[in-house]
Amino acid sequence: MCGIVGYVGNKNATPVLIKALKKLEYRGYDSAGVAIYTGEEILVQKAKGKLLNLAEKITGEIIPDQVKKQDFSDTEMALYDKTGDFIKGCMGIGHTRWATHGEPSDLNSHPHTNMDGSISIVHNGIIENYADLKAKLQAQGIVFKSQTDTEVVVHLLDQKYKASGDIFKAVIETLHVLEGSYAIGVICKDYPDRIIAARKESPLVVGIGKGENFIASDVPALLEHTRDVYYLGERELAVLYTDHVDLFNFDGEKIIKQPSHVEWDMDAATKGGYEHFMIKEIHEQPKGLTDTMRPRIVKDASGKPVDVYFEENKMDEAWKKASRVVITACGTAYHAGVVAKYAFEKIARMKVDVDVASEFRYRDPILDPSDIFMVISQSGETADTLSALRLAKEQGLKVVAITNCVGSTVSREADDVIYTLAGPEIAVASTKAYTTQLLCLFLLAVKAGKLRGTLSDEEATKLLCELESIPSKIQEILDGKDVIQKFASQQFNKDKIFYIGRQFDSATSLESALKLKEVSYMHSEAFAAGELKHGPIALIDPATLVVAIASEPKLYDKIGSNMVEVKSRGATVMVITQDSGDAFEGKADLVCKIPECSSTLASLLTVIPAQLFAYYCAIMRGYNPDKPRNLAKSVTVE
Ligand code: F6R
């Protein structure tokens, strides 16, 4: 997730900004930049890669690789200090970028400037209507330097400023044109005493210092300087001067807010107050899903969702003609593929084969050029997934990739890329990447169904409306997480945990069992519920916890019978279901109710209690869920 910082005061802004960005490194980034008002002009420096690359570029000094590997080393900090000798100025903005629109590169890095370099901005979020705005601006002769959505903001702002001669007014007018989510910081050469900042749906904090003020995406960037902050609210602006800060709403009216005093230490602050990244990322799912979905759902003039649009999608013809979708991936991403099999069959009536990439690559798979080959990979760097992709391309297939990492190897080698916009996932165990992968797959299934004429307009609209309601339903589950925490406190010593489900729920069982074993080291397995009596039931005894996932009302009786079978053999049973309890009366020790949802899309909800359960079991067993033993975030070897 991008990081924003800004400084206005009496110190040399460049090192202050770079060191503040260093404190936001935990958010993940692929490039960085600063824009400083030097007294005469706005000077911009940006570089792909680490902040050290930026500092090297500014100072011309090269740091040995060994030093680069040490975090917060004295050499690194000294180099940041030295940047102030090369760019002098007491006001500026800085940015670390996590690419969403356009690959990581010097040009796509922020800050972005208008054509004459007199206005500069940093942005975190997604401008959903940027393509329309860009086309209009280009038609008026504006030359774009980057592929980013952000650059439209600075050119629009420039136009509005030229029209009114008032930068504050121009910012407000620009904000009214933008759709999507954003936190922005703006500096203008004609206003050398102030930074203007605004937010809508992306975080922004104002740090209140003595003779200096700051903006930042998150508190850790500020803690070295101040603990007094304004948390900017939705649709609020701040104008920061050296000696004071004024706050406004989007209508330009002044507002009064009480500052907050931050008590968190640095460690808690980087996790946004959560104890671990895993639980933070579980809670980020409503936002990640909204960010991933909103730019892709096409609405008619009345606001009714009617279609799906992936701007990167170049394969409409292939989707129309394809006889099959072949999906390969590893681990959690593979489980998303298993859900996709049910989704594509049900929604688009398409044949789907799913395989783990490590198996696929060593088989002699039968592929047809009319197949669509799909890889799913959070990191976009998984060795087995990449090999499967290359094998499919060698055989002449078109490859579509779903990944969370712009510029990753998978994204570069695939013919078509759909990005999950979950933001960087830091905990090793995947949570928000998984649900955003599911979302992209559901959206793709709707698109494929429409293209192939297998899904009616009414059904497509119904599914899209329901998808739009998913983030708030996930929030509801998160708000009721205490029930799961309590249940985990009673079950964390169990020897065996089995997840069972049918159809979509059997796919969710796979992911739920993986999550639990990864972070809590409890022995957990997943079985298609109907398979229990063909073998696994022999394992059931009073030391077993069985978690039944039951999102399909038509199958309540069937899964209910499985629950009775295991309960009568002494197992403890929890059921994750949308039924309010009647269907499973006397069959479960805990009914974990999820909000109502069609069984087609319920896998976006049923996995949430399972993620929470895994997290709480890990904590209660004394393990750090962010760094499970023996596991790496990105598996770049076979
Ligand atoms: C589980 C997990 C792994 C990954 C797998 C594939 O929580 O994170 O199973 O899903 O290693 O990684 P990507 O998606 O990066 O290809």
XYZ file of C-alpha atoms and ligand atoms in Angstrom:
654
model
C 0.000 0.000 0.000
C 1.377 3.384 -0.897
C 2.768 5.591 1.841
C 2.422 9.369 1.887
C 4.390 11.866 3.929
C 4.601 15.654 3.927
C 6.552 18.236 5.908
C 6.354 21.996 6.385
C 8.593 23.602 8.994
C 12.090 24.944 9.483
C 14.167 21.807 9.056
C 15.601 20.474 5.867
C 12.615 18.557 4.495
C 14.387 15.926 2.358
C 15.917 13.775 5.128
C 12.827 14.263 7.315
C 10.611 12.915 4.536
C 12.857 10.004 3.555
C 13.238 8.896 7.181
C 9.476 9.174 7.664
C 8.966 7.024 4.551
C 11.405 4.522 6.024
C 8.981 4.124 8.945
C 6.236 3.236 6.446
C 8.325 0.521 4.776
C 6.290 -2.180 6.555
C 3.386 -1.287 4.242
C 5.343 -2.651 1.285
C 6.457 -0.605 -1.747
C 8.308 -0.870 -5.009
C 9.509 2.698 -5.619
C 9.842 6.016 -3.833
C 10.106 9.723 -4.455
C 10.124 13.210 -2.973
C 9.158 16.677 -4.197
C 10.763 19.581 -2.337
C 10.148 23.307 -2.696
C 13.693 24.719 -2.845
C 12.776 28.390 -2.611
C 12.740 28.763 -6.383
C 11.200 25.631 -7.778
C 9.760 22.254 -6.923
C 12.498 19.664 -7.297
C 11.384 16.073 -7.796
C 13.523 12.949 -7.382
C 12.182 9.420 -7.710
C 13.619 5.940 -8.013
C 12.393 2.431 -8.516
C 13.192 0.083 -5.643
C 14.165 0.811 -2.077
C 14.461 4.187 -0.396
C 18.203 3.634 -0.420
C 18.103 3.745 -4.221
C 16.396 7.119 -3.981
C 19.017 8.371 -1.519
C 21.799 7.050 -3.781
C 20.255 8.859 -6.729
C 20.025 12.133 -4.815
C 23.533 12.007 -3.314
C 25.338 10.157 -6.088
C 26.827 7.904 -3.408
C 26.724 4.113 -3.779
C 26.076 1.984 -0.714
C 27.635 -1.521 -0.566
C 25.117 -4.373 -0.943
C 26.040 -5.740 2.478
C 24.936 -2.494 4.112
C 21.728 -2.476 2.075
C 20.721 -5.729 3.707
C 20.886 -4.260 7.223
C 17.730 -2.483 8.196
C 18.046 0.939 9.861
C 21.874 0.786 9.776
C 23.879 3.889 10.708
C 25.213 4.063 7.140
C 21.690 4.079 5.768
C 20.552 6.803 8.161
C 23.683 8.871 7.433
C 22.935 8.688 3.721
C 19.373 9.883 4.317
C 20.767 12.819 6.314
C 23.120 13.606 3.456
C 20.235 13.970 0.985
C 19.575 17.322 2.679
C 22.923 18.618 1.357
C 21.735 17.997 -2.190
C 18.096 19.098 -2.066
C 17.525 21.965 0.299
C 14.087 23.192 1.205
C 11.765 23.314 4.192
C 8.593 22.035 2.590
C 7.897 18.916 0.609
C 6.005 15.697 0.059
C 7.185 12.121 -0.290
C 5.792 8.782 -1.342
C 6.437 5.069 -1.397
C 4.480 3.394 -4.190
C 2.868 -0.027 -4.389
C 2.089 -0.255 -8.084
C -1.529 -0.627 -9.178
C -1.675 1.237 -12.510
C 1.543 0.852 -14.472
C 4.631 -1.177 -13.584
C 7.083 -0.124 -10.906
C 9.444 2.381 -12.600
C 11.034 5.762 -12.027
C 8.418 7.411 -14.233
C 5.426 5.824 -12.549
C 6.752 6.673 -9.073
C 5.208 9.609 -7.236
C 5.262 12.581 -6.805
C 3.645 13.536 -10.096
C 3.760 17.051 -11.477
C 1.793 19.207 -13.881
C 3.364 20.053 -17.225
C 5.351 23.105 -16.040
C 6.370 21.457 -12.751
C 4.715 24.098 -10.559
C 2.310 21.697 -8.796
C 3.231 18.330 -7.368
C 1.115 15.653 -5.721
C 1.358 12.309 -3.947
C -1.603 9.934 -3.841
C -2.615 6.715 -2.139
C -5.744 4.947 -3.412
C -7.374 4.337 -6.756
C -8.942 6.918 -9.081
C -11.690 4.842 -10.655
C -12.690 7.277 -13.398
C -9.111 8.044 -14.409
C -9.420 6.501 -17.881
C -12.252 8.882 -18.862
C -10.509 11.853 -17.300
C -7.214 10.990 -18.991
C -8.847 10.689 -22.419
C -10.442 14.132 -22.002
C -7.203 15.728 -20.801
C -5.209 14.161 -23.639
C -7.746 15.454 -26.140
C -6.985 18.937 -24.770
C -3.275 18.468 -25.447
C -2.074 17.398 -22.000
C 0.948 15.124 -22.274
C 1.113 12.324 -19.720
C 4.472 11.097 -18.501
C 3.308 8.034 -16.580
C 0.802 5.190 -16.795
C -0.628 5.984 -13.373
C -4.172 6.901 -12.424
C -2.682 9.589 -10.163
C -1.295 11.759 -12.925
C -4.811 12.797 -14.006
C -5.263 14.455 -10.618
C -2.339 16.832 -11.010
C -3.292 17.827 -14.569
C -6.894 18.416 -13.568
C -5.742 20.447 -10.613
C -3.494 22.469 -12.887
C -6.438 23.288 -15.181
C -8.685 24.299 -12.305
C -5.911 26.383 -10.728
C -5.289 28.211 -13.992
C -9.025 28.953 -14.208
C -9.514 30.266 -10.656
C -6.045 31.367 -9.538
C -6.819 29.863 -6.121
C -5.099 26.575 -5.286
C -7.407 25.666 -2.399
C -10.485 26.199 -4.548
C -8.826 24.212 -7.345
C -8.155 21.271 -5.012
C -11.778 21.198 -3.862
C -13.070 21.399 -7.434
C -10.739 18.586 -8.456
C -11.847 16.356 -5.585
C -15.461 16.744 -6.698
C -14.566 15.284 -10.091
C -12.647 12.271 -8.764
C -14.296 8.911 -8.177
C -12.646 6.251 -6.060
C -10.477 6.334 -2.996
C -7.665 8.694 -2.252
C -5.434 10.368 0.244
C -3.469 13.147 -1.418
C -0.824 15.680 -0.545
C -0.366 18.729 -2.772
C 2.300 21.416 -2.986
C 2.269 24.392 -5.333
C 5.187 26.684 -6.158
C 2.931 29.750 -5.845
C 2.039 28.773 -2.248
C 5.443 27.984 -0.709
C 4.131 28.146 2.856
C 1.621 25.284 2.825
C 0.720 21.695 2.050
C -2.848 20.828 1.163
C -4.006 17.319 2.025
C -7.314 15.518 1.613
C -8.775 12.089 2.076
C -11.639 9.889 0.982
C -11.543 6.208 1.919
C -7.749 6.089 2.262
C -6.037 6.882 5.545
C -4.317 10.186 6.268
C -3.005 11.567 9.534
C -1.858 15.114 10.274
C 1.013 15.356 12.765
C 1.016 18.502 14.881
C 4.532 19.629 15.777
C 6.068 22.770 17.259
C 6.965 25.104 14.405
C 6.451 22.225 11.995
C 3.581 20.074 10.782
C 3.339 16.785 8.946
C 1.093 14.520 6.952
C 1.449 10.753 6.792
C -0.505 7.700 5.733
C 0.077 6.190 9.124
C 1.216 7.127 12.605
C 4.641 5.351 12.601
C 5.986 7.999 10.198
C 5.236 10.674 12.792
C 6.224 9.165 16.111
C 9.797 10.490 15.994
C 8.411 14.026 15.738
C 5.067 14.159 17.508
C 2.353 12.099 19.168
C -0.355 14.745 18.658
C -2.364 14.094 15.538
C -5.559 14.827 13.694
C -6.992 11.724 12.074
C -8.534 13.219 8.932
C -12.113 11.996 8.539
C -13.933 11.019 5.384
C -14.043 13.881 2.884
C -11.920 16.196 4.968
C -9.049 18.455 3.980
C -6.161 19.919 5.905
C -4.053 22.941 5.037
C -0.779 22.787 6.908
C 1.458 25.779 7.595
C 4.597 25.915 9.726
C 2.729 27.248 12.748
C -0.819 25.935 12.398
C -3.192 23.592 10.594
C -6.652 24.442 9.249
C -9.218 21.714 8.656
C -12.099 21.809 6.157
C -14.838 19.651 4.677
C -15.110 19.039 0.940
C -17.402 22.071 0.614
C -14.497 24.222 1.772
C -16.107 24.995 5.144
C -13.799 25.177 8.147
C -14.247 22.418 10.703
C -12.996 22.104 14.259
C -11.565 18.814 15.491
C -9.880 17.783 18.694
C -6.362 16.389 18.235
C -5.698 12.849 19.457
C -2.682 11.796 21.468
C -1.074 8.565 20.246
C -0.141 6.134 23.014
C 0.995 3.230 20.771
C 4.606 2.219 20.562
C 6.236 1.810 17.156
C 5.541 -1.916 16.883
C 1.825 -1.524 17.586
C 1.659 1.494 15.293
C 2.984 -0.356 12.238
C 0.211 -2.868 12.710
C -2.402 -0.137 12.986
C -2.980 -1.049 16.629
C -3.507 -4.751 15.870
C -1.312 -7.297 17.565
C -0.286 -8.990 14.309
C -0.304 -8.363 10.576
C -2.463 -11.448 10.073
C -5.384 -10.071 12.086
C -4.858 -6.616 10.556
C -5.072 -8.136 7.075
C -8.141 -10.184 8.009
C -9.757 -6.874 8.967
C -8.600 -5.211 5.742
C -10.730 -7.559 3.650
C -13.818 -5.344 3.342
C -11.636 -2.542 1.974
C -9.534 -4.823 -0.232
C -12.673 -6.292 -1.747
C -14.254 -2.881 -2.294
C -11.082 -1.581 -3.966
C -10.844 -4.670 -6.170
C -14.512 -4.677 -7.136
C -15.511 -1.062 -7.594
C -13.498 -0.152 -10.672
C -14.598 -3.404 -12.358
C -18.375 -3.221 -12.037
C -20.048 -1.404 -14.906
C -23.292 0.401 -14.061
C -26.039 1.766 -16.270
C -27.314 5.343 -16.056
C -29.607 4.433 -13.149
C -26.686 3.011 -11.141
C -27.692 -0.621 -11.695
C -24.691 -2.985 -12.052
C -24.899 -4.519 -15.522
C -21.491 -5.876 -16.522
C -17.875 -6.420 -15.593
C -14.941 -4.588 -17.093
C -11.274 -5.413 -16.539
C -9.220 -2.704 -18.158
C -6.286 -5.080 -18.548
C -8.497 -7.727 -20.200
C -7.628 -8.304 -23.807
C -9.140 -11.744 -24.216
C -12.869 -11.281 -24.815
C -12.773 -13.269 -28.051
C -10.877 -16.113 -26.374
C -13.455 -16.225 -23.574
C -16.281 -16.428 -26.090
C -14.732 -19.381 -27.903
C -12.957 -21.258 -25.115
C -13.947 -24.851 -24.614
C -12.382 -25.094 -21.162
C -10.584 -23.138 -18.464
C -7.464 -24.770 -17.023
C -6.388 -23.299 -13.692
C -3.084 -23.922 -11.927
C -1.760 -22.421 -8.722
C -0.257 -23.397 -5.373
C -1.493 -23.449 -1.794
C -4.133 -20.897 -0.960
C -4.195 -19.641 -4.544
C -4.946 -23.201 -5.663
C -7.895 -23.261 -3.259
C -9.191 -20.115 -4.929
C -8.952 -22.115 -8.164
C -11.057 -24.894 -6.656
C -13.777 -22.365 -5.769
C -13.473 -21.058 -9.334
C -14.277 -24.507 -10.711
C -17.663 -24.416 -9.003
C -18.150 -20.742 -9.878
C -17.410 -21.056 -13.605
C -19.538 -24.185 -13.896
C -22.464 -22.598 -12.126
C -22.308 -19.030 -13.378
C -20.831 -19.359 -16.886
C -21.540 -23.050 -17.559
C -17.886 -23.523 -18.502
C -15.782 -26.624 -18.064
C -12.917 -26.099 -15.624
C -9.923 -28.237 -14.652
C -7.874 -27.209 -11.625
C -4.470 -28.527 -10.740
C -1.719 -27.726 -8.286
C 1.110 -26.248 -10.313
C 3.774 -28.627 -8.966
C 1.757 -31.588 -10.294
C 0.685 -29.989 -13.528
C 4.212 -29.142 -14.667
C 5.454 -32.725 -14.423
C 2.430 -34.355 -16.034
C 1.961 -34.644 -19.724
C -1.152 -32.471 -19.683
C -3.541 -32.536 -22.605
C -4.056 -28.937 -23.595
C -5.956 -27.483 -26.493
C -5.225 -24.071 -28.030
C -8.862 -23.170 -27.420
C -8.403 -23.627 -23.650
C -7.973 -20.567 -21.495
C -5.079 -21.132 -19.154
C -5.278 -19.315 -15.846
C -2.690 -18.935 -13.116
C -3.427 -17.463 -9.715
C -0.578 -16.145 -7.575
C -0.527 -13.538 -4.842
C 3.203 -12.861 -5.236
C 3.404 -13.526 -8.957
C 6.773 -15.164 -8.300
C 5.958 -18.747 -7.262
C 8.362 -21.041 -9.122
C 5.917 -23.891 -9.791
C 3.177 -21.557 -10.974
C 5.603 -19.786 -13.296
C 6.756 -23.080 -14.792
C 3.158 -24.118 -15.418
C 2.521 -20.752 -17.107
C 5.563 -21.211 -19.361
C 4.550 -24.753 -20.249
C 1.085 -23.569 -21.295
C 2.549 -20.753 -23.383
C 4.933 -23.154 -25.101
C 1.883 -25.133 -26.145
C 0.348 -22.035 -27.685
C -2.260 -21.266 -25.032
C -3.288 -17.776 -23.997
C -2.615 -17.208 -20.301
C -4.579 -15.000 -17.955
C -3.014 -14.312 -14.566
C -4.622 -13.167 -11.339
C -1.992 -11.601 -9.104
C -1.579 -9.039 -6.373
C 1.812 -7.779 -7.543
C 2.116 -5.390 -10.443
C 5.340 -5.942 -12.348
C 5.828 -9.478 -10.953
C 7.197 -12.154 -13.288
C 3.765 -13.742 -13.680
C 2.236 -10.395 -14.597
C 4.935 -9.792 -17.200
C 4.757 -13.208 -18.830
C 0.969 -13.683 -18.931
C -1.020 -12.471 -21.954
C -3.603 -10.894 -19.738
C -3.455 -9.807 -16.081
C -6.161 -9.144 -13.561
C -4.884 -7.516 -10.420
C -6.283 -8.120 -6.996
C -6.099 -4.741 -5.318
C -5.641 -6.075 -1.799
C -2.516 -4.050 -1.046
C 0.663 -5.788 0.100
C 0.119 -8.879 2.194
C 2.758 -9.068 4.889
C 1.658 -11.988 7.091
C 2.896 -15.239 5.599
C -0.535 -16.860 5.755
C -2.671 -15.501 2.973
C -6.044 -13.991 3.914
C -6.954 -10.816 2.030
C -5.176 -12.005 -1.115
C -7.369 -15.131 -1.091
C -10.702 -13.337 -0.810
C -9.742 -10.776 -3.443
C -8.704 -13.663 -5.726
C -12.137 -15.220 -5.180
C -13.754 -11.913 -6.004
C -11.842 -11.554 -9.294
C -12.800 -15.119 -10.185
C -16.489 -14.469 -9.520
C -16.310 -11.277 -11.570
C -14.585 -13.159 -14.383
C -17.232 -15.889 -14.262
C -19.956 -13.248 -14.621
C -18.089 -11.653 -17.512
C -17.545 -15.009 -19.197
C -21.196 -15.949 -18.697
C -22.307 -12.697 -20.324
C -19.847 -12.997 -23.216
C -20.911 -16.578 -23.915
C -24.607 -15.886 -23.490
C -24.890 -18.463 -20.701
C -25.809 -15.910 -18.043
C -28.832 -13.668 -18.473
C -28.632 -9.932 -17.859
C -30.972 -10.295 -14.864
C -28.856 -13.013 -13.285
C -25.666 -11.018 -13.889
C -27.157 -7.933 -12.234
C -28.350 -10.013 -9.291
C -24.890 -11.511 -8.747
C -23.144 -8.153 -9.094
C -25.551 -6.496 -6.644
C -24.880 -9.285 -4.217
C -21.123 -8.981 -4.683
C -21.426 -5.300 -3.801
C -22.982 -6.265 -0.478
C -20.191 -8.697 0.465
C -17.749 -6.207 2.110
C -20.354 -5.061 4.642
C -21.315 -8.676 5.361
C -17.671 -9.515 6.044
C -17.564 -6.514 8.357
C -20.561 -7.946 10.214
C -18.691 -11.235 10.740
C -15.605 -9.349 11.920
C -17.708 -7.326 14.351
C -18.933 -10.582 15.893
C -15.476 -12.172 16.123
C -15.670 -12.610 19.927
C -17.748 -15.770 19.446
C -14.933 -17.352 17.411
C -12.297 -16.161 19.850
C -14.213 -17.768 22.741
C -14.657 -21.018 20.825
C -10.936 -21.055 19.961
C -10.150 -20.625 23.669
C -12.062 -23.880 24.322
C -10.677 -25.856 21.362
C -7.049 -24.832 20.862
C -5.741 -28.002 22.492
C -7.638 -30.407 20.230
C -5.527 -33.119 18.525
C -7.325 -33.219 15.190
C -9.494 -30.753 13.364
C -11.457 -31.783 10.325
C -13.206 -29.353 8.021
C -16.048 -30.787 5.983
C -18.324 -29.300 3.359
C -20.053 -29.983 0.098
C -19.693 -28.176 -3.247
C -18.309 -24.656 -2.759
C -17.981 -25.446 0.945
C -15.633 -28.349 0.290
C -13.298 -25.843 -1.402
C -13.554 -23.522 1.602
C -12.787 -26.514 3.840
C -9.461 -26.973 2.049
C -8.463 -23.367 2.649
C -9.721 -23.391 6.257
C -7.696 -26.500 7.123
C -4.582 -25.055 5.490
C -4.917 -21.781 7.392
C -5.235 -23.583 10.711
C -2.276 -25.901 10.192
C -0.046 -23.103 8.884
C -0.338 -20.788 11.850
C -1.398 -22.946 14.825
C 0.414 -26.195 13.849
C -2.748 -28.117 14.775
C -3.307 -31.178 12.634
C -6.164 -30.204 10.374
C -7.543 -31.834 7.258
C -10.364 -31.145 4.863
C -12.771 -33.715 3.475
C -15.654 -33.500 1.075
C -18.417 -34.290 3.581
C -19.745 -37.156 1.491
C -16.340 -38.846 1.628
C -16.326 -39.129 5.433
C -17.909 -42.537 5.531
C -15.529 -43.838 2.872
C -12.621 -43.766 5.291
C -11.879 -40.647 7.358
C -14.689 -41.366 9.834
C -12.403 -44.041 11.294
C -10.352 -41.193 12.783
C -13.214 -39.563 14.664
C -12.973 -39.724 18.460
C -13.639 -37.328 21.365
C -10.343 -35.511 20.720
C -11.613 -34.408 17.302
C -13.154 -31.087 16.372
C -15.205 -31.151 13.180
C -16.006 -27.839 11.530
C -18.851 -28.212 9.060
C -19.274 -25.492 6.456
C -22.863 -25.310 5.304
C -23.826 -22.458 3.036
C -26.211 -24.305 0.708
C -29.717 -24.704 2.199
C -30.503 -27.521 -0.259
C -27.710 -29.548 1.326
C -28.443 -28.788 5.007
C -29.983 -32.251 5.495
C -27.011 -34.002 3.976
C -24.350 -32.126 5.914
C -26.585 -32.333 9.014
C -26.419 -36.148 8.760
C -22.613 -35.973 8.545
C -22.579 -33.827 11.678
C -24.717 -36.372 13.529
C -22.380 -39.164 12.405
C -19.318 -37.466 13.867
C -21.059 -36.136 16.971
C -22.304 -39.601 17.895
C -18.651 -40.726 17.816
C -17.691 -38.094 20.369
C -16.451 -35.229 18.158
C -17.112 -31.597 19.034
C -18.887 -29.878 16.134
C -19.006 -26.292 14.940
C -21.052 -25.324 11.911
C -20.468 -22.194 9.818
C -23.801 -21.487 8.155
C -26.329 -18.868 7.199
C -29.092 -20.806 8.898
C -30.143 -19.194 12.181
C -29.867 -22.502 14.003
C -33.019 -24.553 13.348
C -31.480 -26.753 10.664
C -28.651 -27.814 12.953
C -30.486 -27.892 16.289
C -28.798 -30.496 18.524
C -26.233 -31.320 15.846
C -23.586 -28.700 16.653
C -21.877 -27.382 19.775
C -21.536 -23.984 18.132
C -23.512 -22.457 15.297
C -21.432 -19.680 13.744
C -23.910 -17.684 11.721
C -22.801 -15.730 8.689
C -25.063 -13.092 7.044
C -27.485 -14.348 4.414
C -25.985 -14.855 1.001
C -26.553 -16.983 -2.081
C -24.628 -20.237 -1.872
C -22.845 -19.226 -5.103
C -21.018 -16.362 -3.422
C -20.981 -17.584 0.172
C -17.369 -18.776 0.014
C -16.411 -15.106 0.335
C -18.032 -15.188 3.782
C -17.609 -18.722 5.143
C -13.827 -18.493 5.063
C -13.747 -15.473 7.401
C -14.669 -17.348 10.633
C -12.126 -20.011 9.633
C -9.382 -17.392 9.232
C -10.273 -15.911 12.625
C -10.339 -19.355 14.237
C -6.860 -20.152 12.860
C -5.528 -16.826 14.099
C -6.930 -17.169 17.621
C -5.774 -20.787 17.965
C -2.239 -19.714 16.988
C -2.244 -16.958 19.612
C -3.624 -19.222 22.326
C -0.963 -21.820 21.568
C 1.682 -19.110 21.912
C 2.786 -18.859 18.268
C 3.473 -15.811 16.133
C 0.985 -16.199 13.258
C 2.820 -13.674 11.088
C 5.891 -15.872 10.718
C 4.961 -19.557 10.854
C 7.847 -21.964 11.181
C 9.275 -23.448 7.964
C 7.198 -21.194 5.695
C 8.160 -18.363 3.361
C 5.882 -15.707 1.907
C 7.052 -16.263 -1.617
C 8.208 -19.726 -2.739
C 10.602 -19.020 -5.578
C 12.201 -22.465 -5.578
C 10.662 -25.805 -6.575
C -0.933 -19.986 2.413
C -0.069 -19.361 1.441
C 0.575 -20.220 0.409
C 0.529 -19.498 -0.949
C 1.307 -20.303 -1.996
C 1.228 -19.658 -3.345
O -1.428 -19.094 3.341
O 0.126 -18.182 1.464
O -0.035 -21.459 0.326
O -0.795 -19.353 -1.319
O 2.649 -20.416 -1.608
O 1.761 -18.373 -3.311
P 1.414 -17.320 -4.425
O -0.045 -17.034 -4.322
O 2.271 -16.141 -4.103
O 1.754 -17.948 -5.730
